[in-house]
mmCIF file of C-alpha atoms in Angstrom:
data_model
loop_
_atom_site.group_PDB
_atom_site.id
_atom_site.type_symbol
_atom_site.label_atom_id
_atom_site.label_comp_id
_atom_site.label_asym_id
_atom_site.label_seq_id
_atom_site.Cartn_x
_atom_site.Cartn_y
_atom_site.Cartn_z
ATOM 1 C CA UNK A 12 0.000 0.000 0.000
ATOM 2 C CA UNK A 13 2.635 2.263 0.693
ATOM 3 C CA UNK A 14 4.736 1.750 -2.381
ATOM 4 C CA UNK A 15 1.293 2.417 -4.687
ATOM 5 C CA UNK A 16 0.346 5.888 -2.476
ATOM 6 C CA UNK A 17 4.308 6.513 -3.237
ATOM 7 C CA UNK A 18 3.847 5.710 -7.298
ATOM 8 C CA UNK A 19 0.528 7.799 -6.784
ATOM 9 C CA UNK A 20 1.762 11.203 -5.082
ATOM 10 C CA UNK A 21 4.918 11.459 -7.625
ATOM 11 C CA UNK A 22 2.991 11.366 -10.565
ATOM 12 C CA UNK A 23 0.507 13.814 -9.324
ATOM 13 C CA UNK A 24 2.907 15.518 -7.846
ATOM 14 C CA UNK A 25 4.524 15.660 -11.690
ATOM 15 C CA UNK A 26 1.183 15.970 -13.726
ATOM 16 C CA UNK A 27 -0.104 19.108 -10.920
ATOM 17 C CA UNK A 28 2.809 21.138 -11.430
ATOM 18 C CA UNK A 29 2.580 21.224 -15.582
ATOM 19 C CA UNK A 30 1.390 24.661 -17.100
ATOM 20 C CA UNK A 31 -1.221 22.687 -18.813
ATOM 21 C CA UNK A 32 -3.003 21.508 -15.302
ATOM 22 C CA UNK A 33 -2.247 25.255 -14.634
ATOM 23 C CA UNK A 34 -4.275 25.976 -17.732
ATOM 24 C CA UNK A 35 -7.024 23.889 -16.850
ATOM 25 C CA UNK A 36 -7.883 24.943 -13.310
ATOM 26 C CA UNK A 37 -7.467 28.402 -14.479
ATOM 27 C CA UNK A 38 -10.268 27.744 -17.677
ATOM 28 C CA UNK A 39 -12.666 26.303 -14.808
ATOM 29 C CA UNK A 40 -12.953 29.610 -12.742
ATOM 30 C CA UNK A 41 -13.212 31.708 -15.952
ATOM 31 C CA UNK A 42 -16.148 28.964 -16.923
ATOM 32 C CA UNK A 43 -17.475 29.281 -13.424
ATOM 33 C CA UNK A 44 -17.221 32.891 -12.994
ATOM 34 C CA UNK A 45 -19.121 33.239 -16.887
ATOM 35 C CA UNK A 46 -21.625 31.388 -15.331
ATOM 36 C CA UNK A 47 -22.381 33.564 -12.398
ATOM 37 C CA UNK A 48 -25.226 35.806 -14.154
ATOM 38 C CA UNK A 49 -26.759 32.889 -15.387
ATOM 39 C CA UNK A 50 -27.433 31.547 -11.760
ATOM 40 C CA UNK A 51 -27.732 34.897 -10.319
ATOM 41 C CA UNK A 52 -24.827 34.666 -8.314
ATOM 42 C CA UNK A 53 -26.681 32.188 -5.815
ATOM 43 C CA UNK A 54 -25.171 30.444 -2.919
ATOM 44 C CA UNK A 55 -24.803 27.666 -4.807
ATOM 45 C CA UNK A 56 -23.246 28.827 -7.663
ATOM 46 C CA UNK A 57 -20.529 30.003 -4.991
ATOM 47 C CA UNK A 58 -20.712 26.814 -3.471
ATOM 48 C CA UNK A 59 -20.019 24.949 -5.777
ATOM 49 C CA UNK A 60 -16.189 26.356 -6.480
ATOM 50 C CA UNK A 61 -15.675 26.784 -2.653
ATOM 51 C CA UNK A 62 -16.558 22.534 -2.038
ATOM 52 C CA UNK A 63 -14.188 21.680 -5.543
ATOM 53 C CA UNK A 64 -11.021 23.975 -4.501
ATOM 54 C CA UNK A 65 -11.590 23.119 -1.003
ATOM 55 C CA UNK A 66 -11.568 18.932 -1.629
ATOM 56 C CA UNK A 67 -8.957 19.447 -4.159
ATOM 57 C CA UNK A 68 -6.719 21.130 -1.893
ATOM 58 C CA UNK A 69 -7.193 19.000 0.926
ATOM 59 C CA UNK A 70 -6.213 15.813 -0.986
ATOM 60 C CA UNK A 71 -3.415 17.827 -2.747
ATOM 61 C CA UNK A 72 -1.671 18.667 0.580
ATOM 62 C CA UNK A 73 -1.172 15.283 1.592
ATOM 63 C CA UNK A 74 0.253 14.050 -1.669
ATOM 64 C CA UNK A 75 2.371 17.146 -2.554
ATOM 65 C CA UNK A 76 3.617 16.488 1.022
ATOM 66 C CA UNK A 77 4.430 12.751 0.889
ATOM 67 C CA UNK A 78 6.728 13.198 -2.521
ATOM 68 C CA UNK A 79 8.149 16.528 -0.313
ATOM 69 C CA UNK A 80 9.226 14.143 2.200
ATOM 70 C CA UNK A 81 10.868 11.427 0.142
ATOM 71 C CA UNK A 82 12.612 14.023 -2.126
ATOM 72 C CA UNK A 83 13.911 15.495 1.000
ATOM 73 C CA UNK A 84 15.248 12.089 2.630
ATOM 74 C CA UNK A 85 16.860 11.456 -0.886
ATOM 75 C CA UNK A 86 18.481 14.600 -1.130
ATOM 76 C CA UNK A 87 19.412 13.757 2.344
ATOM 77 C CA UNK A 88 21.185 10.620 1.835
ATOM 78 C CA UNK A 89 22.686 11.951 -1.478
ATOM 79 C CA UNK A 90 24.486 14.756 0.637
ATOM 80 C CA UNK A 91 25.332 12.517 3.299
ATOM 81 C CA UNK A 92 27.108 10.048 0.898
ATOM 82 C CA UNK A 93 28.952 13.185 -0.654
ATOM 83 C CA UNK A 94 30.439 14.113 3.257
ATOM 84 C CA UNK A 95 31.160 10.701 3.982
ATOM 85 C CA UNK A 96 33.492 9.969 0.834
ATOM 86 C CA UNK A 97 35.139 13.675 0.973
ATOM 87 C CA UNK A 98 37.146 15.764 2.885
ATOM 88 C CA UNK A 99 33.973 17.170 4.272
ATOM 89 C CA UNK A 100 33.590 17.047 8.440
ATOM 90 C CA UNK A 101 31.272 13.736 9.489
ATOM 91 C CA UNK A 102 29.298 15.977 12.024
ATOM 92 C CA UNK A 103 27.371 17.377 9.595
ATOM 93 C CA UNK A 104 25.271 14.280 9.133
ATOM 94 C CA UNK A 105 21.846 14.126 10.366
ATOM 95 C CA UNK A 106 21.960 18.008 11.236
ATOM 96 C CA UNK A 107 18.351 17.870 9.911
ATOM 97 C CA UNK A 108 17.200 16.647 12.896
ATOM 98 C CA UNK A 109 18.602 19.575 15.168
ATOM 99 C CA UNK A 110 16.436 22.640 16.646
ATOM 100 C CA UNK A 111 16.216 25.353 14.678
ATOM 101 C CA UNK A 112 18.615 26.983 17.569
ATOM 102 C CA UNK A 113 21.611 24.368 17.142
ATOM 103 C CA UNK A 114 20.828 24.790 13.620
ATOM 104 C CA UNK A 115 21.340 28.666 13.474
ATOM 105 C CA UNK A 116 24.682 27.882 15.988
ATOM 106 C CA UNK A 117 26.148 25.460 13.120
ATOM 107 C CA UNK A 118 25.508 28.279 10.421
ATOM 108 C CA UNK A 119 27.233 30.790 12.064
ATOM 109 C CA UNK A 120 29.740 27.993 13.124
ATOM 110 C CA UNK A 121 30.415 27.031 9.389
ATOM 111 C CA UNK A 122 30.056 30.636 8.241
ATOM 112 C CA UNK A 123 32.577 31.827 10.812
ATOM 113 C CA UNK A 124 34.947 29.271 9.247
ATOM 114 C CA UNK A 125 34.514 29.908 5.401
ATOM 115 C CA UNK A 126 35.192 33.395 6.129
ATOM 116 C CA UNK A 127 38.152 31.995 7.578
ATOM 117 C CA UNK A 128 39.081 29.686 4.472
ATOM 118 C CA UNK A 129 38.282 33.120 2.160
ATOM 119 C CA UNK A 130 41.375 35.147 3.960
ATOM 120 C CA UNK A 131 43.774 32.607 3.879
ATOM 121 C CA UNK A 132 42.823 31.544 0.647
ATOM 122 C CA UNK A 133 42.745 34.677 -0.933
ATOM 123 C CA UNK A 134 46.416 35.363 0.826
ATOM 124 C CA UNK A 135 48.071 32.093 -0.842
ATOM 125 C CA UNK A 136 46.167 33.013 -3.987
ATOM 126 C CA UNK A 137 47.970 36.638 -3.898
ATOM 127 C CA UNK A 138 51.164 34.790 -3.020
ATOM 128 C CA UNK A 139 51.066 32.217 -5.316
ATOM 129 C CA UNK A 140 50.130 34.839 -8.079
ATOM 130 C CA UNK A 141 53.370 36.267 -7.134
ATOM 131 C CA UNK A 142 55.341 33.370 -8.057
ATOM 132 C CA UNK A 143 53.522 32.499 -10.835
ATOM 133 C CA UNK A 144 53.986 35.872 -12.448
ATOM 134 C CA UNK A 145 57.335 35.434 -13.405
ATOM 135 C CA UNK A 146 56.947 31.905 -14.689
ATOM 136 C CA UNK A 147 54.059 32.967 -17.052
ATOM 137 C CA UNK A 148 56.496 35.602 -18.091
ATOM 138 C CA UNK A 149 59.239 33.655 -19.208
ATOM 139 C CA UNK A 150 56.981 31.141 -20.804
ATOM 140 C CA UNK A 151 55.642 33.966 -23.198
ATOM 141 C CA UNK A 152 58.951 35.028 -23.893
ATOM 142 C CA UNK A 153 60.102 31.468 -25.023
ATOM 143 C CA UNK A 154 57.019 30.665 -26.846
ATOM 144 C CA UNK A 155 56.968 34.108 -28.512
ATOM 145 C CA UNK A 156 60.825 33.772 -30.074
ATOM 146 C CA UNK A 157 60.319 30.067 -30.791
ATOM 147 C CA UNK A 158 60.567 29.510 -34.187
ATOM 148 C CA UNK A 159 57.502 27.888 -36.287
ATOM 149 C CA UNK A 160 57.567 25.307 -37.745
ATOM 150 C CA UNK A 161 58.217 24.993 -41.115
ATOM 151 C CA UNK A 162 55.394 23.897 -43.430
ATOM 152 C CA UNK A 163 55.497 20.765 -45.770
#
């Protein structure tokens, strides 16, 4: 059962968010709202659009929610294999269980540190520019009085 509601909520998950299903709902309440005079506006002309969008929204948040959630864990374990075969720190898996307090802590945490990583990056970069300068130099000097080659 839960592999079929799985099937189920992706697809309509899919087939919802296409600008033809746009489209569609969109022609309904132009239909619906040309229709108005013809019922004089009545209760259950209203009705009628307020019970559809209502049921359709109802069912529609549990199924866009169930293909949230397994995207989510996917992406999840996706990341989580990335940080376990890199250089990355282990600590950071399962963080998505943490309060949104130790989560704001391990942003500034992890922001503290790439600012950290920036300056002493950008200082080797500006020293290694430095020796690199005269290399690049001397190779455009040697490749600009190499001879060519001659032509057959």
């Amino acid at each position: 059962m839960k592999h079929l509601f799985a099937r189920f909520a992706s697809k309509t998950s899919e087939w919802a968010g296409k600008p033809a299903v746009f489209i569609l709902a969109l022609t309904v309440v132009i239909i619906w709202a040309m229709l108005g005079p013809f019922f004089d506006y009545s209760e259950t002309w209203q009705l009628i659009i307020n019970t559809g969008t209502t049921i359709i929204t109802f069912l529609m948040v549990f199924v866009l929610q169930n293909a949230q959630t397994r995207d989510t864990r996917a992406i999840q374990a996706k990341l989580n294999e990335i940080i376990l075969t890199s250089h990355a720190e282990n600590r950071f898996i399962g963080i998505e269980n943490l309060d949104e307090d130790e989560l704001k802590h391990l942003d500034q945490l992890v922001a503290k540190a790439a600012k950290g990583r920036a300056d002493t990056e950008a200082c080797s970069t500006s020293e290694a520019e430095k020796t690199e300068a005269p290399k690049k130099a001397e190779g455009r000097k040697r490749r600009v009085s190499a001879k060519p080659a001659k032509q057959r």
